[in-house]
């Protein structure tokens, strides 16, 4: 399966600006991207597939083929889909670069789910992963993209299925998400947070990540 | 499989007090409990199992057997485990009552996962569901209970496995979680929110639930 991993190289993770500097956000986003690429490479799909393409807004140094496209996310992904013409025998997966908890196993469950369009919903109405096996389906990440992608699939007569995965649902966007990486992560993103001084705080309610 | 569903009847959902009155929180918590019981009844496990027991802090009117225990959550669940002596042939599941997105399918994946202790992690380090097949394992929901339960299992020599389910990971505790119910729910809890005037707001970032 061909996989594309969109990456915002220039202004990554703006909703973490309250807890990380811009340089730290770049480093942390790069660590999460490395986590995702490692899990993709370890998944069964990797055996007979091309390596994932990092679809980035600016050149980045990363252990994967890179395609630079400065357009907004949806336009850049749709341009990729336009070129590939996805179908049952030529699916294209779109996997976000901030899924620091994604594992080979959770990605395999995504890739092995049948359907013209397969969605891994993100928290807050987002779409964290897609598998596209229909030539006419196109993405729109603006707004409640989970609902929009269901409607878009139906509008072109494509069957659509959801994948029920916590690891694929947690995109690391907001300070509360950092605790998830500390608790459940096991790769470069977690190491980066620990190195930056983040620890868990349990002052009632959900656990938070804090640093002195 | 025997299932127990803890329910805080008297002071439910205190972290929603900014958006719901105490009476509304009671109604909404009851609607979520009804969602969970419906999904449990629809799961395959229900065929040859006793009906789930609602383990409540005060008497409630609900379509299931009720056991009243006024002690704190962990003590009440552990008293239940003490009586049952869980084992490979007599497992006990603990399913939280605020899992408004739980479906029969997600619960079946929980029940069918092997292991002396099976954990469905919640957001923020919580433990949303457990399957206990070991006589010595006991719960402690305080703090980062996900980590504590892993340690507790290891300390009694029990194997422990996680279930990767978004639907079982989202316990509805905080205002942000209401959007998940509006987007992904399909039962009484979603109906209650819609009836109470909640709609989705997409003002950037994750979608939120708001009402006028």
Tab-separated table of C-alpha atoms in Angstrom:
chain	number	residue	atom	x	y	z
A	1	UNK	CA	0.000	0.000	0.000
A	2	UNK	CA	1.270	3.461	-0.843
A	3	UNK	CA	1.361	5.707	2.219
A	4	UNK	CA	1.664	9.470	2.414
A	5	UNK	CA	2.497	11.255	5.686
A	6	UNK	CA	1.661	14.987	5.649
A	7	UNK	CA	4.015	17.119	7.720
A	8	UNK	CA	3.838	20.838	8.562
A	9	UNK	CA	7.539	21.640	8.544
A	10	UNK	CA	7.392	25.376	8.998
A	11	UNK	CA	4.772	26.100	11.629
A	12	UNK	CA	4.285	22.788	13.421
A	13	UNK	CA	2.041	22.233	16.428
A	14	UNK	CA	0.864	25.800	16.963
A	15	UNK	CA	-1.554	24.692	19.701
A	16	UNK	CA	1.448	23.682	21.810
A	17	UNK	CA	2.890	27.203	21.761
A	18	UNK	CA	1.874	27.726	25.386
A	19	UNK	CA	4.218	24.975	26.547
A	20	UNK	CA	6.920	24.695	23.858
A	21	UNK	CA	8.991	27.269	21.974
A	22	UNK	CA	8.863	27.262	18.190
A	23	UNK	CA	12.224	25.483	18.017
A	24	UNK	CA	11.050	22.901	20.551
A	25	UNK	CA	7.859	22.370	18.579
A	26	UNK	CA	9.938	21.704	15.456
A	27	UNK	CA	12.088	19.176	17.297
A	28	UNK	CA	9.115	17.462	18.920
A	29	UNK	CA	7.184	17.317	15.641
A	30	UNK	CA	10.231	15.741	14.021
A	31	UNK	CA	10.433	13.155	16.791
A	32	UNK	CA	6.758	12.264	16.310
A	33	UNK	CA	7.301	11.962	12.557
A	34	UNK	CA	10.189	9.574	13.261
A	35	UNK	CA	7.880	7.523	15.521
A	36	UNK	CA	5.262	7.274	12.784
A	37	UNK	CA	7.786	6.307	10.099
A	38	UNK	CA	9.297	3.627	12.344
A	39	UNK	CA	5.861	2.110	13.021
A	40	UNK	CA	4.985	2.228	9.323
A	41	UNK	CA	8.246	0.491	8.421
A	42	UNK	CA	7.551	-2.204	11.035
A	43	UNK	CA	4.018	-2.904	9.842
A	44	UNK	CA	3.300	-5.890	7.627
A	45	UNK	CA	2.240	-3.632	4.790
A	46	UNK	CA	5.822	-2.443	4.454
A	47	UNK	CA	7.069	-5.739	3.008
A	48	UNK	CA	5.713	-5.325	-0.504
A	49	UNK	CA	5.059	-1.598	-0.574
A	50	UNK	CA	7.014	1.500	-1.482
A	51	UNK	CA	8.367	3.446	1.459
A	52	UNK	CA	6.021	6.089	2.864
A	53	UNK	CA	6.294	9.516	1.277
A	54	UNK	CA	6.606	12.484	3.638
A	55	UNK	CA	4.448	15.229	2.129
A	56	UNK	CA	5.982	18.340	3.636
A	57	UNK	CA	5.480	22.085	3.365
A	58	UNK	CA	9.263	22.633	3.251
A	59	UNK	CA	12.347	20.446	2.806
A	60	UNK	CA	13.121	18.256	5.833
A	61	UNK	CA	15.873	15.800	6.626
A	62	UNK	CA	14.169	12.506	7.271
A	63	UNK	CA	14.747	8.837	6.578
A	64	UNK	CA	12.064	8.577	3.876
A	65	UNK	CA	11.281	9.959	0.422
A	66	UNK	CA	10.163	13.581	0.635
A	67	UNK	CA	7.714	15.494	-1.534
A	68	UNK	CA	7.485	19.241	-0.948
A	69	UNK	CA	4.135	20.924	-1.528
A	70	UNK	CA	3.504	24.346	-0.039
A	71	UNK	CA	-0.241	24.313	-0.578
A	72	UNK	CA	-2.687	23.843	2.303
A	73	UNK	CA	-3.000	20.289	3.649
A	74	UNK	CA	-6.159	19.240	1.802
A	75	UNK	CA	-4.922	20.593	-1.552
A	76	UNK	CA	-1.558	18.879	-1.198
A	77	UNK	CA	-3.124	15.516	-0.277
A	78	UNK	CA	-5.674	15.768	-3.072
A	79	UNK	CA	-2.927	16.500	-5.586
A	80	UNK	CA	-1.240	13.293	-4.445
A	81	UNK	CA	-4.519	11.354	-4.815
A	82	UNK	CA	-5.050	12.918	-8.275
A	83	UNK	CA	-1.739	11.479	-9.438
A	84	UNK	CA	-2.241	8.013	-7.938
A	85	UNK	CA	-5.893	7.313	-8.852
A	86	UNK	CA	-6.569	5.013	-5.869
A	87	UNK	CA	-8.539	1.807	-6.420
A	88	UNK	CA	-9.107	-1.592	-4.818
A	89	UNK	CA	-5.756	-2.819	-6.119
A	90	UNK	CA	-3.923	0.473	-5.697
A	91	UNK	CA	-4.950	1.907	-2.327
A	92	UNK	CA	-3.405	5.044	-0.894
A	93	UNK	CA	-3.196	5.650	2.848
A	94	UNK	CA	-2.886	9.083	4.448
A	95	UNK	CA	-1.368	8.874	7.934
A	96	UNK	CA	-0.854	12.010	10.011
A	97	UNK	CA	2.655	12.717	11.293
A	98	UNK	CA	1.624	13.497	14.883
A	99	UNK	CA	0.351	10.035	15.805
A	100	UNK	CA	3.091	9.425	18.344
A	101	UNK	CA	1.232	6.422	19.799
A	102	UNK	CA	0.734	4.633	16.478
A	103	UNK	CA	2.181	1.127	16.471
A	104	UNK	CA	2.778	-1.345	13.666
A	105	UNK	CA	-0.168	-3.357	15.011
A	106	UNK	CA	-2.606	-0.430	15.026
A	107	UNK	CA	-1.532	0.557	11.510
A	108	UNK	CA	-1.990	-3.029	10.333
A	109	UNK	CA	-5.549	-3.003	11.614
A	110	UNK	CA	-6.087	0.178	9.574
A	111	UNK	CA	-4.563	-1.229	6.387
A	112	UNK	CA	-6.423	-4.550	6.685
A	113	UNK	CA	-9.880	-3.049	7.174
A	114	UNK	CA	-11.921	-3.430	3.986
A	115	UNK	CA	-13.858	-0.569	2.434
A	116	UNK	CA	-13.528	1.968	-0.381
A	117	UNK	CA	-12.681	4.521	2.277
A	118	UNK	CA	-11.440	3.603	5.762
A	119	UNK	CA	-11.267	6.286	8.457
A	120	UNK	CA	-9.357	6.306	11.726
A	121	UNK	CA	-11.169	9.097	13.593
A	122	UNK	CA	-9.169	11.534	15.667
A	123	UNK	CA	-10.236	13.210	18.890
A	124	UNK	CA	-12.470	16.223	18.348
A	125	UNK	CA	-13.948	15.260	14.997
A	126	UNK	CA	-10.678	14.952	13.118
A	127	UNK	CA	-9.452	12.375	10.633
A	128	UNK	CA	-6.122	10.909	11.649
A	129	UNK	CA	-5.749	8.210	9.008
A	130	UNK	CA	-7.455	7.330	5.760
A	131	UNK	CA	-7.196	4.409	3.395
A	132	UNK	CA	-8.557	5.343	-0.021
A	133	UNK	CA	-9.517	2.636	-2.501
A	134	UNK	CA	-11.848	4.723	-4.667
A	135	UNK	CA	-10.656	6.989	-7.514
A	136	UNK	CA	-13.076	9.848	-6.864
A	137	UNK	CA	-12.784	10.338	-3.111
A	138	UNK	CA	-11.004	13.516	-2.076
A	139	UNK	CA	-10.125	14.910	1.353
A	140	UNK	CA	-11.176	18.033	3.226
A	141	UNK	CA	-9.466	18.398	6.584
A	142	UNK	CA	-11.207	21.641	7.482
A	143	UNK	CA	-13.951	21.601	10.156
A	144	UNK	CA	-15.434	18.331	11.416
A	145	UNK	CA	-13.472	16.336	8.882
A	146	UNK	CA	-14.654	12.983	10.238
A	147	UNK	CA	-18.240	13.829	9.275
A	148	UNK	CA	-17.166	15.536	6.041
A	149	UNK	CA	-15.175	12.491	4.937
A	150	UNK	CA	-18.137	10.195	5.576
A	151	UNK	CA	-20.314	12.492	3.475
A	152	UNK	CA	-17.658	12.811	0.762
A	153	UNK	CA	-17.382	9.025	0.516
A	154	UNK	CA	-21.145	8.622	0.265
A	155	UNK	CA	-21.382	11.351	-2.365
A	156	UNK	CA	-19.146	9.369	-4.750
A	157	UNK	CA	-20.820	6.039	-3.942
A	158	UNK	CA	-17.882	4.749	-1.887
A	159	UNK	CA	-18.357	2.406	1.067
A	160	UNK	CA	-16.853	3.804	4.264
A	161	UNK	CA	-15.673	2.067	7.423
A	162	UNK	CA	-14.242	3.337	10.700
A	163	UNK	CA	-11.301	1.796	12.539
A	164	UNK	CA	-11.676	1.717	16.324
A	165	UNK	CA	-8.165	2.485	17.585
A	166	UNK	CA	-7.156	4.632	20.543
A	167	UNK	CA	-3.569	4.708	19.308
A	168	UNK	CA	-4.647	6.123	15.960
A	169	UNK	CA	-7.208	8.480	17.563
A	170	UNK	CA	-4.763	10.485	19.659
A	171	UNK	CA	-3.082	13.093	17.495
A	172	UNK	CA	-0.749	15.135	19.632
A	173	UNK	CA	-2.017	18.682	19.227
A	174	UNK	CA	-2.721	20.091	22.650
A	175	UNK	CA	-0.911	20.169	26.003
A	176	UNK	CA	-3.222	17.473	27.412
A	177	UNK	CA	-2.009	15.102	24.708
A	178	UNK	CA	1.560	15.221	25.984
A	179	UNK	CA	0.535	13.076	28.956
A	180	UNK	CA	-0.616	10.375	26.540
A	181	UNK	CA	2.850	10.303	24.968
A	182	UNK	CA	4.526	10.078	28.375
A	183	UNK	CA	2.221	7.242	29.475
A	184	UNK	CA	1.810	5.208	26.284
A	185	UNK	CA	4.670	6.241	23.974
A	186	UNK	CA	7.851	4.234	23.539
A	187	UNK	CA	9.874	6.053	20.883
A	188	UNK	CA	11.635	9.312	20.036
A	189	UNK	CA	8.656	11.549	20.919
A	190	UNK	CA	8.464	10.220	24.448
A	191	UNK	CA	12.237	10.435	24.786
A	192	UNK	CA	12.149	14.044	23.627
A	193	UNK	CA	9.508	14.985	26.229
A	194	UNK	CA	11.411	13.271	29.018
A	195	UNK	CA	14.609	14.987	27.904
A	196	UNK	CA	12.785	18.329	27.907
A	197	UNK	CA	11.826	17.793	31.536
A	198	UNK	CA	8.192	16.766	31.235
A	199	UNK	CA	6.732	14.541	33.928
A	200	UNK	CA	3.235	13.429	34.865
A	201	UNK	CA	1.112	15.442	37.284
A	202	UNK	CA	-1.831	13.850	39.068
A	203	UNK	CA	-3.674	16.694	40.719
A	204	UNK	CA	-7.153	15.294	40.159
A	205	UNK	CA	-8.995	14.528	36.941
A	206	UNK	CA	-6.963	13.377	34.000
A	207	UNK	CA	-3.239	13.176	34.365
A	208	UNK	CA	-1.311	16.085	32.835
A	209	UNK	CA	2.220	16.564	31.587
A	210	UNK	CA	4.085	19.346	33.357
A	211	UNK	CA	7.606	20.644	33.621
A	212	UNK	CA	9.317	22.854	36.154
B	1	UNK	CA	-18.511	-13.302	31.746
B	2	UNK	CA	-19.702	-11.493	34.841
B	3	UNK	CA	-19.683	-7.727	34.368
B	4	UNK	CA	-19.873	-4.985	36.972
B	5	UNK	CA	-20.603	-1.370	36.019
B	6	UNK	CA	-19.660	1.153	38.725
B	7	UNK	CA	-21.921	4.197	38.886
B	8	UNK	CA	-21.615	7.358	40.997
B	9	UNK	CA	-25.301	8.012	41.644
B	10	UNK	CA	-25.029	10.908	44.030
B	11	UNK	CA	-22.346	13.230	42.700
B	12	UNK	CA	-21.955	12.240	39.075
B	13	UNK	CA	-19.696	13.968	36.572
B	14	UNK	CA	-18.413	16.774	38.759
B	15	UNK	CA	-15.985	17.915	36.056
B	16	UNK	CA	-18.987	18.848	33.895
B	17	UNK	CA	-20.325	21.268	36.501
B	18	UNK	CA	-19.245	24.234	34.385
B	19	UNK	CA	-21.647	23.262	31.609
B	20	UNK	CA	-24.401	21.193	33.292
B	21	UNK	CA	-26.411	21.661	36.491
B	22	UNK	CA	-26.339	18.905	39.088
B	23	UNK	CA	-29.741	17.660	37.967
B	24	UNK	CA	-28.599	17.694	34.331
B	25	UNK	CA	-25.469	15.800	35.267
B	26	UNK	CA	-27.597	13.132	36.953
B	27	UNK	CA	-29.800	12.805	33.881
B	28	UNK	CA	-26.856	12.710	31.491
B	29	UNK	CA	-24.971	10.169	33.612
B	30	UNK	CA	-28.099	7.997	33.632
B	31	UNK	CA	-28.335	8.246	29.855
B	32	UNK	CA	-24.695	7.167	29.485
B	33	UNK	CA	-25.290	4.251	31.858
B	34	UNK	CA	-28.236	3.201	29.680
B	35	UNK	CA	-25.966	3.368	26.616
B	36	UNK	CA	-23.389	1.128	28.283
B	37	UNK	CA	-25.981	-1.414	29.464
B	38	UNK	CA	-27.540	-1.572	25.993
B	39	UNK	CA	-24.157	-2.229	24.400
B	40	UNK	CA	-23.326	-4.864	27.003
B	41	UNK	CA	-26.650	-6.608	26.421
B	42	UNK	CA	-26.003	-6.575	22.654
B	43	UNK	CA	-22.513	-8.040	22.914
B	44	UNK	CA	-21.926	-11.718	22.284
B	45	UNK	CA	-20.846	-12.284	25.863
B	46	UNK	CA	-24.398	-11.593	26.996
B	47	UNK	CA	-25.763	-14.872	25.624
B	48	UNK	CA	-24.422	-17.168	28.314
B	49	UNK	CA	-23.638	-14.679	31.045
B	50	UNK	CA	-25.503	-13.146	33.956
B	51	UNK	CA	-26.764	-9.626	33.345
B	52	UNK	CA	-24.325	-6.848	34.269
B	53	UNK	CA	-24.509	-5.641	37.850
B	54	UNK	CA	-24.704	-1.893	38.380
B	55	UNK	CA	-22.487	-1.150	41.374
B	56	UNK	CA	-23.906	2.136	42.601
B	57	UNK	CA	-23.286	4.498	45.491
B	58	UNK	CA	-27.047	4.903	46.045
B	59	UNK	CA	-30.208	3.168	44.804
B	60	UNK	CA	-31.002	3.889	41.139
B	61	UNK	CA	-33.828	2.853	38.846
B	62	UNK	CA	-32.202	0.996	35.995
B	63	UNK	CA	-32.916	-2.006	33.811
B	64	UNK	CA	-30.284	-4.243	35.454
B	65	UNK	CA	-29.489	-5.810	38.825
B	66	UNK	CA	-28.264	-3.193	41.296
B	67	UNK	CA	-25.778	-3.515	44.136
B	68	UNK	CA	-25.440	-0.525	46.447
B	69	UNK	CA	-22.038	0.119	48.014
B	70	UNK	CA	-21.286	3.532	49.469
B	71	UNK	CA	-17.558	3.000	49.752
B	72	UNK	CA	-15.077	4.682	47.397
B	73	UNK	CA	-14.859	3.218	43.902
B	74	UNK	CA	-11.763	1.048	44.369
B	75	UNK	CA	-13.001	-0.408	47.662
B	76	UNK	CA	-16.411	-1.226	46.218
B	77	UNK	CA	-14.950	-2.920	43.126
B	78	UNK	CA	-12.420	-4.849	45.209
B	79	UNK	CA	-15.185	-6.109	47.519
B	80	UNK	CA	-16.953	-7.413	44.427
B	81	UNK	CA	-13.738	-9.115	43.237
B	82	UNK	CA	-13.208	-10.577	46.730
B	83	UNK	CA	-16.576	-12.295	46.529
B	84	UNK	CA	-16.166	-13.610	42.990
B	85	UNK	CA	-12.537	-14.863	43.052
B	86	UNK	CA	-11.902	-14.320	39.334
B	87	UNK	CA	-10.050	-16.979	37.369
B	88	UNK	CA	-9.557	-18.170	33.779
B	89	UNK	CA	-12.957	-19.869	33.832
B	90	UNK	CA	-14.683	-17.240	35.951
B	91	UNK	CA	-13.565	-13.838	34.654
B	92	UNK	CA	-14.989	-10.592	35.973
B	93	UNK	CA	-15.125	-7.454	33.831
B	94	UNK	CA	-15.309	-3.919	35.221
B	95	UNK	CA	-16.783	-1.488	32.694
B	96	UNK	CA	-17.178	2.191	33.539
B	97	UNK	CA	-20.631	3.711	33.224
B	98	UNK	CA	-19.552	6.823	31.291
B	99	UNK	CA	-18.369	5.081	28.138
B	100	UNK	CA	-21.086	6.572	25.981
B	101	UNK	CA	-19.298	5.509	22.787
B	102	UNK	CA	-18.910	1.842	23.760
B	103	UNK	CA	-20.459	-0.517	21.254
B	104	UNK	CA	-21.178	-4.233	21.400
B	105	UNK	CA	-18.283	-4.737	18.973
B	106	UNK	CA	-15.745	-2.790	21.041
B	107	UNK	CA	-16.833	-4.631	24.203
B	108	UNK	CA	-16.509	-7.961	22.410
B	109	UNK	CA	-12.925	-7.114	21.490
B	110	UNK	CA	-12.314	-6.436	25.188
B	111	UNK	CA	-13.919	-9.653	26.390
B	112	UNK	CA	-12.170	-11.793	23.761
B	113	UNK	CA	-8.662	-10.503	24.466
B	114	UNK	CA	-6.667	-13.147	26.355
B	115	UNK	CA	-4.671	-12.368	29.482
B	116	UNK	CA	-4.965	-12.637	33.249
B	117	UNK	CA	-5.700	-8.927	33.286
B	118	UNK	CA	-6.913	-7.000	30.232
B	119	UNK	CA	-6.966	-3.199	30.326
B	120	UNK	CA	-8.823	-0.749	28.115
B	121	UNK	CA	-6.911	2.483	28.829
B	122	UNK	CA	-8.814	5.732	29.202
B	123	UNK	CA	-7.643	9.176	28.178
B	124	UNK	CA	-5.328	10.787	30.723
B	125	UNK	CA	-3.932	7.654	32.303
B	126	UNK	CA	-7.242	6.185	33.400
B	127	UNK	CA	-8.560	2.628	33.277
B	128	UNK	CA	-11.921	2.462	31.547
B	129	UNK	CA	-12.415	-1.307	31.412
B	130	UNK	CA	-10.782	-4.309	32.991
B	131	UNK	CA	-11.159	-8.026	32.507
B	132	UNK	CA	-9.820	-9.910	35.514
B	133	UNK	CA	-8.980	-13.606	35.242
B	134	UNK	CA	-6.625	-13.802	38.231
B	135	UNK	CA	-7.779	-14.271	41.839
B	136	UNK	CA	-5.258	-11.909	43.438
B	137	UNK	CA	-5.479	-8.839	41.214
B	138	UNK	CA	-7.152	-5.842	42.838
B	139	UNK	CA	-7.943	-2.375	41.484
B	140	UNK	CA	-6.786	1.100	42.452
B	141	UNK	CA	-8.422	3.849	40.415
B	142	UNK	CA	-6.573	6.676	42.128
B	143	UNK	CA	-3.803	8.497	40.226
B	144	UNK	CA	-2.392	7.120	36.973
B	145	UNK	CA	-4.451	3.974	37.297
B	146	UNK	CA	-3.355	2.621	33.917
B	147	UNK	CA	0.241	2.381	35.153
B	148	UNK	CA	-0.822	1.246	38.622
B	149	UNK	CA	-2.914	-1.587	37.198
B	150	UNK	CA	-0.028	-2.788	35.059
B	151	UNK	CA	2.196	-2.807	38.148
B	152	UNK	CA	-0.492	-4.478	40.273
B	153	UNK	CA	-0.877	-7.241	37.703
B	154	UNK	CA	2.871	-7.821	37.530
B	155	UNK	CA	3.144	-7.865	41.325
B	156	UNK	CA	0.814	-10.890	41.556
B	157	UNK	CA	2.397	-12.634	38.565
B	158	UNK	CA	-0.552	-11.948	36.253
B	159	UNK	CA	-0.096	-11.433	32.508
B	160	UNK	CA	-1.510	-8.115	31.339
B	161	UNK	CA	-2.706	-6.985	27.918
B	162	UNK	CA	-4.066	-3.687	26.603
B	163	UNK	CA	-7.014	-3.326	24.258
B	164	UNK	CA	-6.599	-0.631	21.596
B	165	UNK	CA	-10.063	0.908	21.324
B	166	UNK	CA	-10.970	4.554	20.858
B	167	UNK	CA	-14.567	3.830	21.818
B	168	UNK	CA	-13.491	2.336	25.129
B	169	UNK	CA	-10.845	5.037	25.702
B	170	UNK	CA	-13.190	8.014	25.752
B	171	UNK	CA	-14.820	8.289	29.148
B	172	UNK	CA	-17.061	11.325	29.176
B	173	UNK	CA	-15.695	13.429	32.018
B	174	UNK	CA	-14.901	16.859	30.665
B	175	UNK	CA	-16.653	19.400	28.442
B	176	UNK	CA	-14.403	18.490	25.475
B	177	UNK	CA	-15.736	14.931	25.638
B	178	UNK	CA	-19.288	16.051	24.895
B	179	UNK	CA	-18.283	16.710	21.289
B	180	UNK	CA	-17.243	13.055	20.974
B	181	UNK	CA	-20.733	11.986	22.043
B	182	UNK	CA	-22.369	14.354	19.563
B	183	UNK	CA	-20.134	13.117	16.724
B	184	UNK	CA	-19.837	9.394	17.437
B	185	UNK	CA	-22.700	8.520	19.811
B	186	UNK	CA	-25.942	6.917	18.698
B	187	UNK	CA	-27.947	6.314	21.875
B	188	UNK	CA	-29.599	7.987	24.850
B	189	UNK	CA	-26.554	10.078	25.832
B	190	UNK	CA	-26.344	11.716	22.415
B	191	UNK	CA	-30.106	12.233	22.395
B	192	UNK	CA	-29.918	13.859	25.796
B	193	UNK	CA	-27.220	16.316	24.668
B	194	UNK	CA	-29.145	17.213	21.525
B	195	UNK	CA	-32.307	17.681	23.587
B	196	UNK	CA	-30.380	19.921	25.978
B	197	UNK	CA	-29.396	22.167	23.085
B	198	UNK	CA	-25.795	21.133	22.489
B	199	UNK	CA	-24.374	21.515	18.991
B	200	UNK	CA	-20.896	21.324	17.494
B	201	UNK	CA	-18.684	24.396	17.269
B	202	UNK	CA	-15.774	24.499	14.854
B	203	UNK	CA	-13.823	27.609	15.764
B	204	UNK	CA	-10.397	26.131	15.089
B	205	UNK	CA	-8.623	23.211	16.713
B	206	UNK	CA	-10.720	20.333	17.935
B	207	UNK	CA	-14.451	20.585	17.581
B	208	UNK	CA	-16.294	21.548	20.765
B	209	UNK	CA	-19.830	21.074	22.029
B	210	UNK	CA	-21.594	24.334	22.854
B	211	UNK	CA	-25.078	25.489	23.656
B	212	UNK	CA	-26.675	28.909	23.528
